[in-house]
Amino acid sequence: MADAPSPRVRNLVIVLGDQLDIDASAFDGFDPRQDAVWMAEVVQESTHIPSSKQRTALFLAAMRHFAEALRQRGCALHYRTLDDPDNRGSLADELAHALEHLHPVQLVMTAPGDWRVWQSIKTVATTARLALDVRDDRHFFTTVRDFAAHAKGRKQLRLEYFYRELRQRHGILMTPEGQPEGGQWNFDVDNREAFGPQGPGALPARSRFEPDATTQAVINLVNQRFADHPGRLDHFAWPVTRIQGLEALHRFIDQRLPLFGRYEDALWPGEPWLYHSQLSAALNLKLLHPREVVEAAETAFRQGQAPLASVEGFIRQILGWREFVRGIYWTQMPGYLERNALDARQALPDWYWTGDTDMACLHDAITQTLEHGYAHHIQRLMVTGLFALLLGVDPRQVHAWYLGVYVDAVEWVELPNTLGMSQFGDGGLMASKPYAATGKYIQRMGGPCAACRYDPAQRDGDTACPYTTLYWDFLMRHESTLAKNPRMALQVKNLARLNEAQRAAVVARATAIRQGEVG
């Protein structure tokens, strides 16, 4: 287990799989002569929800590379591998066992990104009667305390106001006079284009990082140990080191950022990457710092390499949404996980784990997800998420799927985006309205509707698009609730166009979809 013999340890620094940064706050004051690092690969982190092969392999490969970097720095490291015969299977059991042998004076860690993990580690520390020094995570522009202060006394929490505060506080995309560049805060209206019937044309190649011996060993282990888990590892190519993360960042800035904004909401069949950054996993594992990512994007604008609309749209994802959802998570947990404002109780369809559906957009998004552990934000929000919302799936089941299948999924960022933004399970804390739409939206943004047997323009009948059917059913099921939401008023008002026979036809078709007779 141990890479170095250890006398009495002063500080045992706990490093989790999404804390792979030697400059993290947990290492402040680290003295290699009397401090040590503890890391563990455990099966529970891949089985408490069914973690995909891509996700598990990314975490383990990145952890092993980080461990080697620690060794090269001369850090005393106590590292338990997943295939160690003595592995006890959970972080709590592994940590408790380590404490019995190392007898540290205290435990030190950077604040974790998962409530469940945090509670588990606190329990181990309490049982061992050890102090646990939990330090702020500097991989953010703000602290949870900052967000709580922003939220205090507000009737509603909205990203836009928090985002503007952070732009001003950090001087990002601001003029010398203290005004937003371009005279406005938000360029969303310029960032909603589809590719049109000609498609995206030639696209930049994906940033690929071929597995080295360490990563290949992890791939072999995951394929053997988690053979029945979803996903495939044939094309694993994610960055697993800081050097690779920086290369991915620079390639995005040079090759994709200029057109990112214009096409950030666009879809195209068989094209997973388009102009998206693919940096979220490196950010969430802490291989990259959000400040350097934002700085690189802003520099591209200042130097005339990328238009303001693209740069602002990208920076809003990092400085805005990323900070906002973290604040929501940590100020609302643990109760947030139980929220279900729309009383959705439907089971998640089994084909979410296989992609075996005749709905072309869902087949495309899910098979891509299983192949790469990745889908861009419109695929997540307006394809897989939208269908689950309209079908009425229990948000905890949707959450478990999103947390399991995507390589960038850590609960602090995944849960609010899924339960709040996608499923409206928090009743409007994250988003001002449910993101409900018919199949026409997917068609308009470039989805594979031309190759699908279903017609987005049809509301009922054998060839009606299930999205369109379920959209009208969703409005009818929640009419009284949605009518109170000003942003949904027009959509609810359109229900008046349906007579009783048309409503009955929608309900019958929606019932068939829920019973698995369609799709």
XYZ file of N, CA, C and O in Angstrom, residues 45 48-52 55 59 114 116 353 397-415 418:
124
model
N -16.916 3.774 -5.569
C -17.082 5.004 -6.345
C -17.527 4.739 -7.776
O -17.920 5.660 -8.477
N -21.820 2.874 -6.569
C -22.946 3.483 -5.849
C -23.951 4.031 -6.852
O -25.152 4.135 -6.570
N -23.481 4.410 -8.015
C -24.280 4.551 -9.245
C -23.488 3.776 -10.300
O -22.277 3.603 -10.157
N -24.131 3.267 -11.346
C -23.383 2.472 -12.328
C -22.506 3.353 -13.211
O -22.917 3.835 -14.263
N -21.285 3.580 -12.785
C -20.359 4.451 -13.509
C -19.924 3.792 -14.816
O -19.570 2.616 -14.851
N -19.940 4.563 -15.882
C -19.565 4.020 -17.186
C -18.075 3.695 -17.226
O -17.267 4.210 -16.449
N -15.948 6.849 -17.754
C -15.823 7.704 -16.570
C -14.856 7.092 -15.553
O -13.955 7.777 -15.037
N -11.070 8.707 -14.362
C -10.701 9.018 -12.985
C -9.468 8.222 -12.550
O -8.514 8.786 -11.986
N -18.589 16.336 -3.390
C -19.689 15.377 -3.278
C -20.098 15.292 -1.811
O -19.279 14.969 -0.947
N -21.977 13.144 -0.230
C -21.875 11.781 0.307
C -20.441 11.479 0.739
O -20.196 10.941 1.825
N -29.565 3.065 -21.228
C -28.282 2.421 -20.947
C -27.705 1.701 -22.161
O -26.582 1.193 -22.108
N -33.608 9.178 -10.732
C -33.133 8.211 -11.714
C -32.405 8.899 -12.858
O -31.395 8.390 -13.364
N -32.894 10.058 -13.255
C -32.209 10.830 -14.295
C -30.835 11.262 -13.775
O -29.821 11.174 -14.489
N -30.810 11.734 -12.545
C -29.552 12.142 -11.907
C -28.555 10.992 -11.889
O -27.369 11.169 -12.227
N -28.979 9.807 -11.503
C -28.067 8.662 -11.428
C -27.488 8.343 -12.801
O -26.300 7.985 -12.924
N -28.302 8.485 -13.845
C -27.820 8.219 -15.204
C -26.767 9.246 -15.610
O -25.670 8.884 -16.071
N -27.073 10.510 -15.433
C -26.116 11.557 -15.817
C -24.828 11.455 -15.011
O -23.736 11.647 -15.552
N -24.936 11.181 -13.720
C -23.744 11.065 -12.879
C -22.898 9.874 -13.305
O -21.671 9.906 -13.229
N -23.554 8.828 -13.795
C -22.839 7.613 -14.153
C -22.185 7.622 -15.513
O -21.092 7.079 -15.681
N -22.826 8.246 -16.507
C -22.349 8.026 -17.877
C -21.335 9.055 -18.364
O -20.573 8.768 -19.294
N -21.294 10.250 -17.778
C -20.450 11.293 -18.349
C -19.118 11.422 -17.619
O -19.064 11.435 -16.379
N -18.046 11.566 -18.391
C -16.707 11.596 -17.805
C -16.487 12.824 -16.934
O -15.624 12.815 -16.043
N -17.222 13.896 -17.175
C -17.029 15.131 -16.407
C -17.942 15.218 -15.194
O -17.986 16.253 -14.525
N -18.670 14.148 -14.885
C -19.703 14.208 -13.855
C -19.117 14.056 -12.456
O -18.596 13.008 -12.081
N -19.186 15.144 -11.689
C -18.980 15.149 -10.252
C -20.261 15.747 -9.679
O -20.846 16.661 -10.267
N -20.718 15.261 -8.534
C -22.086 15.567 -8.131
C -22.361 17.058 -7.952
O -23.461 17.521 -8.243
N -21.380 17.838 -7.492
C -21.643 19.257 -7.258
C -22.090 19.974 -8.524
O -22.870 20.923 -8.467
N -21.589 19.534 -9.673
C -21.957 20.200 -10.926
C -23.067 19.454 -11.658
O -23.927 20.070 -12.295
N -23.075 18.132 -11.535
C -24.072 17.348 -12.278
C -25.471 17.464 -11.690
O -26.451 17.608 -12.431
N -25.594 17.377 -10.365
C -26.926 17.317 -9.754
C -27.766 18.568 -10.016
O -28.914 18.450 -10.463
N -28.827 18.660 -13.661
C -29.794 17.630 -14.039
C -31.135 17.838 -13.338
O -32.163 18.028 -13.990
